[in-house]
Every structure is written in structure tokens, then in C-alpha cells.
Amino acid sequence: MRPSKRDAHTLAGAYVMDAISAPDRERFERHLAGCEECAREIASLREATAVLGAAAAEPLPAGLKERVMAAAAMTRQQPPADEAQARPNTQGSWLRSLAWPGRLALAA
């Protein structure tokens, strides 16, 4: 699908993330050559992408995945939608057992 001249502006984010087809890339680059608004947006998005890419992720606390999976296995699942209307969930949520602030961990 060919973007119209007006729709070309919506491709800026996908262009920066290299998430558009080669023909759309070529069309957007032709548009970009004459559009100062898109040029500014591309510069801003590239800067934001670089900052996000440089962010360091913290490792998960030891055993977190196992605790979450165990809590999920013990949590009563919601019935199908038609049954859910007749019988609401009164069990509560496993999210209440999460210890907050600081780091994500399940209460023992």
C-alpha cells in the first residue's frame, strides 16, 4: 500500500526503527528530502532510540521467574466469558501477593 503524501509523516517512527519495506523506505526518503518537519522528527527519534538502546537492564532477582510461575499455577483462572458473568471471581489476584516497593518479588 502506497502512503499518500499526507500519510508519509506517519512512517517516521517505522523508518527510524528500520521497520518498513524497501519500496516504502524509498518513498519516505524522497519525502524526507523535502520535509523539514519529518527531518526534525527523525533526528529526535534517533536520539531517543540511542538513549533507550544505551539503557542498562537490571538482572532479575534470583528465583523471581520460578516464584511467579508457582503463584500463577496456584491461581484460579477466570472461567469462560459467558460463565464469568454468572459467577464472578472471588478468589482475588495473585498480584496482591507481590511485595512492592524496591524490586519485584513474591511474598513468601
CSV table of N, CA, C and O in Angstrom, one decimal:
chain,number,residue,atom,x,y,z
A,1,MET,N,0.8,-1.2,0.0
A,1,MET,CA,0.0,0.0,0.0
A,1,MET,C,0.9,1.2,0.0
A,1,MET,O,1.8,1.4,0.8
A,2,ARG,N,0.6,2.1,-0.9
A,2,ARG,CA,1.4,3.3,-1.1
A,2,ARG,C,0.9,4.4,-0.1
A,2,ARG,O,-0.3,4.7,-0.1
A,3,PRO,N,1.8,4.9,0.7
A,3,PRO,CA,1.3,6.0,1.6
A,3,PRO,C,1.2,7.3,0.7
A,3,PRO,O,1.9,7.6,-0.2
A,4,SER,N,0.1,8.0,1.0
A,4,SER,CA,-0.1,9.3,0.3
A,4,SER,C,0.9,10.3,0.9
A,4,SER,O,1.6,10.0,1.9
A,5,LYS,N,1.0,11.5,0.3
A,5,LYS,CA,2.0,12.5,0.8
A,5,LYS,C,1.7,12.8,2.2
A,5,LYS,O,2.6,13.0,3.1
A,6,ARG,N,0.4,12.9,2.5
A,6,ARG,CA,0.0,13.2,3.9
A,6,ARG,C,0.3,12.1,4.9
A,6,ARG,O,0.7,12.3,6.0
A,7,ASP,N,0.1,10.8,4.4
A,7,ASP,CA,0.4,9.7,5.3
A,7,ASP,C,1.9,9.4,5.5
A,7,ASP,O,2.3,8.7,6.4
A,8,ALA,N,2.7,10.0,4.6
A,8,ALA,CA,4.2,9.8,4.7
A,8,ALA,C,4.7,10.2,6.1
A,8,ALA,O,5.6,9.6,6.6
A,9,HIS,N,4.1,11.2,6.7
A,9,HIS,CA,4.5,11.6,8.0
A,9,HIS,C,4.4,10.5,9.1
A,9,HIS,O,5.1,10.5,10.0
A,10,THR,N,3.4,9.6,8.9
A,10,THR,CA,3.2,8.6,9.9
A,10,THR,C,4.3,7.5,9.8
A,10,THR,O,4.3,6.6,10.7
A,11,LEU,N,5.2,7.5,8.8
A,11,LEU,CA,6.2,6.5,8.7
A,11,LEU,C,7.5,6.8,9.4
A,11,LEU,O,8.4,6.0,9.4
A,12,ALA,N,7.6,8.0,10.0
A,12,ALA,CA,8.8,8.4,10.6
A,12,ALA,C,9.3,7.4,11.6
A,12,ALA,O,10.5,7.0,11.6
A,13,GLY,N,8.5,7.0,12.6
A,13,GLY,CA,8.9,6.1,13.6
A,13,GLY,C,9.3,4.7,13.0
A,13,GLY,O,10.4,4.2,13.4
A,14,ALA,N,8.6,4.2,12.1
A,14,ALA,CA,8.9,2.9,11.5
A,14,ALA,C,10.2,3.1,10.7
A,14,ALA,O,11.1,2.2,10.7
A,15,TYR,N,10.4,4.2,10.1
A,15,TYR,CA,11.7,4.4,9.3
A,15,TYR,C,12.9,4.4,10.2
A,15,TYR,O,13.9,3.8,9.9
A,16,VAL,N,12.8,5.1,11.4
A,16,VAL,CA,13.9,5.2,12.3
A,16,VAL,C,14.2,3.8,12.8
A,16,VAL,O,15.4,3.4,13.0
A,17,MET,N,13.2,3.0,13.1
A,17,MET,CA,13.4,1.6,13.6
A,17,MET,C,13.7,0.6,12.5
A,17,MET,O,13.8,-0.6,12.8
A,18,ASP,N,13.8,1.0,11.3
A,18,ASP,CA,14.1,0.2,10.1
A,18,ASP,C,13.0,-0.9,10.0
A,18,ASP,O,13.3,-2.1,9.8
A,19,ALA,N,11.7,-0.5,10.1
A,19,ALA,CA,10.6,-1.4,10.1
A,19,ALA,C,9.6,-1.2,9.0
A,19,ALA,O,8.4,-1.4,9.1
A,20,ILE,N,10.1,-0.7,7.9
A,20,ILE,CA,9.3,-0.5,6.7
A,20,ILE,C,9.9,-1.2,5.5
A,20,ILE,O,11.1,-1.5,5.5
A,21,SER,N,9.1,-1.5,4.5
A,21,SER,CA,9.5,-2.2,3.3
A,21,SER,C,10.5,-1.3,2.5
A,21,SER,O,10.5,-0.1,2.7
A,22,ALA,N,11.3,-2.0,1.7
A,22,ALA,CA,12.2,-1.2,0.8
A,22,ALA,C,11.5,-0.2,0.0
A,22,ALA,O,11.9,1.0,-0.1
A,23,PRO,N,10.4,-0.5,-0.7
A,23,PRO,CA,9.7,0.5,-1.5
A,23,PRO,C,9.1,1.7,-0.7
A,23,PRO,O,9.3,2.8,-1.1
A,24,ASP,N,8.6,1.3,0.5
A,24,ASP,CA,8.1,2.4,1.4
A,24,ASP,C,9.3,3.3,1.9
A,24,ASP,O,9.2,4.5,2.1
A,25,ARG,N,10.4,2.6,2.2
A,25,ARG,CA,11.6,3.4,2.6
A,25,ARG,C,12.0,4.3,1.5
A,25,ARG,O,12.3,5.5,1.8
A,26,GLU,N,12.1,3.9,0.3
A,26,GLU,CA,12.5,4.8,-0.8
A,26,GLU,C,11.5,5.9,-1.0
A,26,GLU,O,12.0,7.1,-1.1
A,27,ARG,N,10.2,5.7,-0.9
A,27,ARG,CA,9.2,6.7,-1.0
A,27,ARG,C,9.4,7.7,0.2
A,27,ARG,O,9.3,8.9,0.0
A,28,PHE,N,9.6,7.2,1.4
A,28,PHE,CA,9.7,8.0,2.6
A,28,PHE,C,11.0,8.9,2.4
A,28,PHE,O,11.0,10.1,2.8
A,29,GLU,N,12.1,8.3,2.0
A,29,GLU,CA,13.3,9.1,1.8
A,29,GLU,C,13.2,10.2,0.8
A,29,GLU,O,13.7,11.3,1.0
A,30,ARG,N,12.4,10.0,-0.3
A,30,ARG,CA,12.1,11.0,-1.2
A,30,ARG,C,11.3,12.1,-0.5
A,30,ARG,O,11.6,13.3,-0.7
A,31,HIS,N,10.3,11.7,0.3
A,31,HIS,CA,9.5,12.7,1.0
A,31,HIS,C,10.4,13.4,2.0
A,31,HIS,O,10.3,14.7,2.2
A,32,LEU,N,11.2,12.7,2.7
A,32,LEU,CA,12.1,13.3,3.8
A,32,LEU,C,13.0,14.3,3.2
A,32,LEU,O,13.3,15.3,3.9
A,33,ALA,N,13.5,14.2,2.0
A,33,ALA,CA,14.4,15.1,1.4
A,33,ALA,C,13.8,16.6,1.3
A,33,ALA,O,14.5,17.5,1.3
A,34,GLY,N,12.5,16.6,1.3
A,34,GLY,CA,11.8,18.0,1.2
A,34,GLY,C,11.0,18.3,2.4
A,34,GLY,O,10.2,19.3,2.3
A,35,CYS,N,11.0,17.6,3.4
A,35,CYS,CA,10.1,17.8,4.6
A,35,CYS,C,10.9,18.1,5.8
A,35,CYS,O,11.5,17.2,6.5
A,36,GLU,N,11.0,19.4,6.2
A,36,GLU,CA,11.8,19.7,7.4
A,36,GLU,C,11.2,19.2,8.7
A,36,GLU,O,11.9,18.8,9.6
A,37,GLU,N,9.8,19.1,8.7
A,37,GLU,CA,9.1,18.6,9.9
A,37,GLU,C,9.5,17.1,10.1
A,37,GLU,O,9.9,16.7,11.2
A,38,CYS,N,9.6,16.3,9.1
A,38,CYS,CA,9.9,14.9,9.2
A,38,CYS,C,11.4,14.8,9.6
A,38,CYS,O,11.8,13.9,10.3
A,39,ALA,N,12.3,15.7,9.0
A,39,ALA,CA,13.7,15.6,9.3
A,39,ALA,C,13.9,15.9,10.8
A,39,ALA,O,14.7,15.2,11.4
A,40,ARG,N,13.2,16.9,11.4
A,40,ARG,CA,13.3,17.1,12.8
A,40,ARG,C,12.8,15.9,13.6
A,40,ARG,O,13.4,15.6,14.6
A,41,GLU,N,11.7,15.4,13.2
A,41,GLU,CA,11.2,14.2,13.9
A,41,GLU,C,12.1,13.0,13.9
A,41,GLU,O,12.4,12.4,14.9
A,42,ILE,N,12.7,12.8,12.7
A,42,ILE,CA,13.7,11.7,12.6
A,42,ILE,C,14.9,11.9,13.5
A,42,ILE,O,15.3,11.0,14.2
A,43,ALA,N,15.4,13.1,13.5
A,43,ALA,CA,16.5,13.4,14.4
A,43,ALA,C,16.2,13.2,15.9
A,43,ALA,O,16.9,12.6,16.6
A,44,SER,N,15.0,13.6,16.3
A,44,SER,CA,14.5,13.4,17.6
A,44,SER,C,14.3,11.9,18.0
A,44,SER,O,14.7,11.5,19.0
A,45,LEU,N,13.7,11.2,17.0
A,45,LEU,CA,13.5,9.8,17.3
A,45,LEU,C,14.8,9.0,17.3
A,45,LEU,O,15.0,8.1,18.1
A,46,ARG,N,15.8,9.4,16.5
A,46,ARG,CA,17.1,8.7,16.5
A,46,ARG,C,17.8,8.9,17.9
A,46,ARG,O,18.4,8.1,18.4
A,47,GLU,N,17.7,10.2,18.4
A,47,GLU,CA,18.2,10.5,19.7
A,47,GLU,C,17.6,9.7,20.8
A,47,GLU,O,18.3,9.1,21.6
A,48,ALA,N,16.3,9.6,20.8
A,48,ALA,CA,15.5,8.8,21.8
A,48,ALA,C,15.9,7.3,21.7
A,48,ALA,O,16.0,6.7,22.7
A,49,THR,N,16.0,6.8,20.4
A,49,THR,CA,16.3,5.4,20.2
A,49,THR,C,17.7,5.1,20.8
A,49,THR,O,17.9,4.1,21.4
A,50,ALA,N,18.6,6.0,20.6
A,50,ALA,CA,20.0,5.8,21.1
A,50,ALA,C,20.0,5.8,22.6
A,50,ALA,O,20.7,5.0,23.2
A,51,VAL,N,19.3,6.7,23.2
A,51,VAL,CA,19.2,6.7,24.7
A,51,VAL,C,18.6,5.4,25.2
A,51,VAL,O,19.1,4.8,26.2
A,52,LEU,N,17.5,5.0,24.6
A,52,LEU,CA,16.9,3.7,25.0
A,52,LEU,C,17.8,2.5,24.8
A,52,LEU,O,17.9,1.6,25.6
A,53,GLY,N,18.5,2.6,23.7
A,53,GLY,CA,19.4,1.5,23.4
A,53,GLY,C,20.6,1.4,24.4
A,53,GLY,O,21.1,0.3,24.6
A,54,ALA,N,21.0,2.5,24.9
A,54,ALA,CA,22.1,2.6,25.9
A,54,ALA,C,21.7,2.3,27.3
A,54,ALA,O,22.5,2.1,28.2
A,55,ALA,N,20.4,2.2,27.6
A,55,ALA,CA,19.9,2.0,28.9
A,55,ALA,C,20.3,0.6,29.3
A,55,ALA,O,20.2,-0.4,28.5
A,56,ALA,N,20.8,0.4,30.5
A,56,ALA,CA,21.2,-0.9,31.0
A,56,ALA,C,20.1,-1.6,31.8
A,56,ALA,O,19.5,-1.0,32.7
A,57,ALA,N,19.8,-2.8,31.4
A,57,ALA,CA,18.7,-3.5,32.1
A,57,ALA,C,19.3,-4.2,33.3
A,57,ALA,O,20.5,-4.6,33.3
A,58,GLU,N,18.5,-4.2,34.4
A,58,GLU,CA,19.0,-4.9,35.6
A,58,GLU,C,18.6,-6.4,35.5
A,58,GLU,O,17.5,-6.7,35.0
A,59,PRO,N,19.5,-7.2,36.0
A,59,PRO,CA,19.1,-8.7,36.0
A,59,PRO,C,18.0,-8.9,37.0
A,59,PRO,O,17.8,-8.2,38.0
A,60,LEU,N,17.2,-9.9,36.7
A,60,LEU,CA,16.1,-10.3,37.6
A,60,LEU,C,16.6,-10.8,38.9
A,60,LEU,O,17.6,-11.5,38.9
A,61,PRO,N,15.9,-10.6,40.0
A,61,PRO,CA,16.3,-11.2,41.2
A,61,PRO,C,16.3,-12.7,41.1
A,61,PRO,O,15.4,-13.3,40.4
A,62,ALA,N,17.2,-13.3,41.8
A,62,ALA,CA,17.3,-14.8,41.8
A,62,ALA,C,15.9,-15.4,42.2
A,62,ALA,O,15.3,-15.0,43.1
A,63,GLY,N,15.5,-16.4,41.4
A,63,GLY,CA,14.3,-17.1,41.7
A,63,GLY,C,13.0,-16.4,41.4
A,63,GLY,O,11.9,-17.0,41.6
A,64,LEU,N,13.0,-15.2,40.8
A,64,LEU,CA,11.8,-14.5,40.5
A,64,LEU,C,10.9,-15.2,39.6
A,64,LEU,O,9.7,-15.4,39.8
A,65,LYS,N,11.4,-15.7,38.5
A,65,LYS,CA,10.6,-16.4,37.5
A,65,LYS,C,9.9,-17.6,38.1
A,65,LYS,O,8.7,-17.9,37.9
A,66,GLU,N,10.7,-18.4,38.9
A,66,GLU,CA,10.1,-19.6,39.5
A,66,GLU,C,9.0,-19.2,40.4
A,66,GLU,O,7.9,-19.9,40.5
A,67,ARG,N,9.1,-18.2,41.2
A,67,ARG,CA,8.1,-17.7,42.2
A,67,ARG,C,6.8,-17.2,41.4
A,67,ARG,O,5.7,-17.6,41.8
A,68,VAL,N,7.0,-16.5,40.4
A,68,VAL,CA,5.9,-16.0,39.6
A,68,VAL,C,5.2,-17.2,38.9
A,68,VAL,O,3.9,-17.3,39.0
A,69,MET,N,5.9,-18.1,38.4
A,69,MET,CA,5.2,-19.3,37.7
A,69,MET,C,4.5,-20.2,38.8
A,69,MET,O,3.4,-20.7,38.5
A,70,ALA,N,5.1,-20.3,40.0
A,70,ALA,CA,4.4,-21.1,41.0
A,70,ALA,C,3.1,-20.4,41.5
A,70,ALA,O,2.1,-21.0,41.7
A,71,ALA,N,3.2,-19.1,41.6
A,71,ALA,CA,2.0,-18.3,42.0
A,71,ALA,C,0.9,-18.4,40.9
A,71,ALA,O,-0.3,-18.6,41.2
A,72,ALA,N,1.3,-18.3,39.7
A,72,ALA,CA,0.4,-18.4,38.6
A,72,ALA,C,-0.3,-19.8,38.5
A,72,ALA,O,-1.5,-19.9,38.3
A,73,ALA,N,0.5,-20.8,38.8
A,73,ALA,CA,0.0,-22.2,38.8
A,73,ALA,C,-1.0,-22.4,39.9
A,73,ALA,O,-2.0,-23.2,39.8
A,74,MET,N,-0.9,-21.7,41.0
A,74,MET,CA,-1.8,-21.9,42.1
A,74,MET,C,-3.0,-20.9,42.1
A,74,MET,O,-3.9,-21.0,42.9
A,75,THR,N,-3.0,-20.0,41.1
A,75,THR,CA,-4.1,-19.0,41.0
A,75,THR,C,-5.3,-19.6,40.1
A,75,THR,O,-5.0,-20.0,39.0
A,76,ARG,N,-6.5,-19.5,40.7
A,76,ARG,CA,-7.6,-19.9,40.0
A,76,ARG,C,-7.8,-19.1,38.7
A,76,ARG,O,-7.8,-17.8,38.8
A,77,GLN,N,-8.0,-19.7,37.6
A,77,GLN,CA,-8.2,-19.0,36.3
A,77,GLN,C,-9.6,-18.5,36.2
A,77,GLN,O,-10.5,-19.2,36.7
A,78,GLN,N,-9.8,-17.5,35.4
A,78,GLN,CA,-11.2,-17.0,35.2
A,78,GLN,C,-11.9,-18.0,34.3
A,78,GLN,O,-11.3,-18.5,33.3
A,79,PRO,N,-13.2,-18.2,34.5
A,79,PRO,CA,-14.0,-19.1,33.6
A,79,PRO,C,-14.2,-18.4,32.3
A,79,PRO,O,-14.0,-17.2,32.2
A,80,PRO,N,-14.7,-19.1,31.3
A,80,PRO,CA,-15.1,-18.5,30.0
A,80,PRO,C,-16.0,-17.3,30.3
A,80,PRO,O,-16.8,-17.3,31.2
A,81,ALA,N,-16.1,-16.4,29.3
A,81,ALA,CA,-16.8,-15.2,29.5
A,81,ALA,C,-18.3,-15.4,29.8
A,81,ALA,O,-18.8,-14.7,30.7
A,82,ASP,N,-19.0,-16.3,29.2
A,82,ASP,CA,-20.4,-16.5,29.5
A,82,ASP,C,-20.6,-17.0,30.9
A,82,ASP,O,-21.5,-16.6,31.6
A,83,GLU,N,-19.7,-17.8,31.4
A,83,GLU,CA,-19.8,-18.4,32.8
A,83,GLU,C,-19.3,-17.3,33.8
A,83,GLU,O,-19.8,-17.2,34.9
A,84,ALA,N,-18.4,-16.4,33.4
A,84,ALA,CA,-17.9,-15.4,34.3
A,84,ALA,C,-19.0,-14.4,34.7
A,84,ALA,O,-18.9,-13.9,35.8
A,85,GLN,N,-19.9,-14.1,33.8
A,85,GLN,CA,-21.0,-13.2,34.2
A,85,GLN,C,-21.9,-13.8,35.3
A,85,GLN,O,-22.3,-13.1,36.1
A,86,ALA,N,-22.1,-15.1,35.2
A,86,ALA,CA,-22.9,-15.7,36.2
A,86,ALA,C,-22.2,-16.0,37.5
A,86,ALA,O,-22.9,-16.0,38.6
A,87,ARG,N,-20.9,-16.1,37.5
A,87,ARG,CA,-20.2,-16.4,38.7
A,87,ARG,C,-18.9,-15.6,38.7
A,87,ARG,O,-17.9,-16.0,38.2
A,88,PRO,N,-18.9,-14.4,39.4
A,88,PRO,CA,-17.7,-13.6,39.4
A,88,PRO,C,-16.6,-14.2,40.3
A,88,PRO,O,-16.8,-15.0,41.1
A,89,ASN,N,-15.4,-13.8,39.9
A,89,ASN,CA,-14.2,-14.3,40.6
A,89,ASN,C,-14.1,-13.7,42.0
A,89,ASN,O,-14.1,-12.5,42.2
A,90,THR,N,-14.1,-14.6,43.1
A,90,THR,CA,-14.0,-14.1,44.4
A,90,THR,C,-12.7,-14.5,45.1
A,90,THR,O,-12.5,-14.3,46.3
A,91,GLN,N,-11.8,-15.1,44.3
A,91,GLN,CA,-10.5,-15.6,44.8
A,91,GLN,C,-9.5,-14.5,45.0
A,91,GLN,O,-8.5,-14.7,45.7
A,92,GLY,N,-9.6,-13.4,44.4
A,92,GLY,CA,-8.6,-12.4,44.5
A,92,GLY,C,-7.6,-12.6,43.4
A,92,GLY,O,-7.7,-13.4,42.5
A,93,SER,N,-6.5,-11.8,43.5
A,93,SER,CA,-5.5,-11.8,42.4
A,93,SER,C,-4.1,-12.2,43.0
A,93,SER,O,-3.8,-11.8,44.1
A,94,TRP,N,-3.4,-12.9,42.3
A,94,TRP,CA,-2.0,-13.3,42.7
A,94,TRP,C,-1.1,-12.0,42.8
A,94,TRP,O,-0.2,-12.0,43.5
A,95,LEU,N,-1.6,-10.9,42.1
A,95,LEU,CA,-0.8,-9.7,42.2
A,95,LEU,C,-0.8,-9.1,43.6
A,95,LEU,O,0.2,-8.4,44.0
A,96,ARG,N,-1.8,-9.4,44.4
A,96,ARG,CA,-1.8,-8.9,45.8
A,96,ARG,C,-0.7,-9.5,46.6
A,96,ARG,O,-0.3,-9.0,47.6
A,97,SER,N,-0.1,-10.7,46.2
A,97,SER,CA,0.9,-11.3,46.9
A,97,SER,C,2.3,-10.8,46.5
A,97,SER,O,3.3,-11.2,47.1
A,98,LEU,N,2.4,-9.9,45.6
A,98,LEU,CA,3.6,-9.3,45.2
A,98,LEU,C,4.1,-8.3,46.3
A,98,LEU,O,3.3,-7.5,46.7
A,99,ALA,N,5.3,-8.4,46.6
A,99,ALA,CA,5.9,-7.4,47.5
A,99,ALA,C,6.4,-6.2,46.7
A,99,ALA,O,7.1,-6.4,45.7
A,100,TRP,N,5.9,-5.0,47.0
A,100,TRP,CA,6.3,-3.9,46.2
A,100,TRP,C,7.2,-3.1,47.1
A,100,TRP,O,7.8,-3.7,47.9
A,101,PRO,N,7.6,-2.1,47.4
A,101,PRO,CA,8.4,-1.3,46.5
A,101,PRO,C,9.8,-1.9,46.4
A,101,PRO,O,10.1,-2.9,47.0
A,102,GLY,N,10.7,-1.2,45.8
A,102,GLY,CA,12.1,-1.7,45.6
A,102,GLY,C,12.1,-2.6,44.4
A,102,GLY,O,12.2,-2.1,43.3
A,103,ARG,N,12.1,-3.9,44.6
A,103,ARG,CA,12.1,-4.7,43.4
A,103,ARG,C,11.0,-5.7,43.5
A,103,ARG,O,10.4,-6.0,44.6
A,104,LEU,N,10.7,-6.2,42.4
A,104,LEU,CA,9.5,-7.1,42.2
A,104,LEU,C,9.9,-8.5,42.8
A,104,LEU,O,10.9,-9.1,42.5
A,105,ALA,N,9.1,-8.9,43.8
A,105,ALA,CA,9.4,-10.2,44.5
A,105,ALA,C,8.1,-10.7,45.1
A,105,ALA,O,7.2,-9.9,45.5
A,106,LEU,N,7.9,-12.0,45.1
A,106,LEU,CA,6.6,-12.5,45.6
A,106,LEU,C,6.8,-12.7,47.1
A,106,LEU,O,7.9,-13.1,47.6
A,107,ALA,N,5.8,-12.4,47.8
A,107,ALA,CA,5.8,-12.6,49.3
A,107,ALA,C,5.8,-14.1,49.6
A,107,ALA,O,5.2,-14.9,48.9
A,108,ALA,N,6.6,-14.4,50.6
A,108,ALA,CA,6.8,-15.8,50.9
A,108,ALA,C,5.6,-16.3,51.8
A,108,ALA,O,5.0,-15.6,52.4
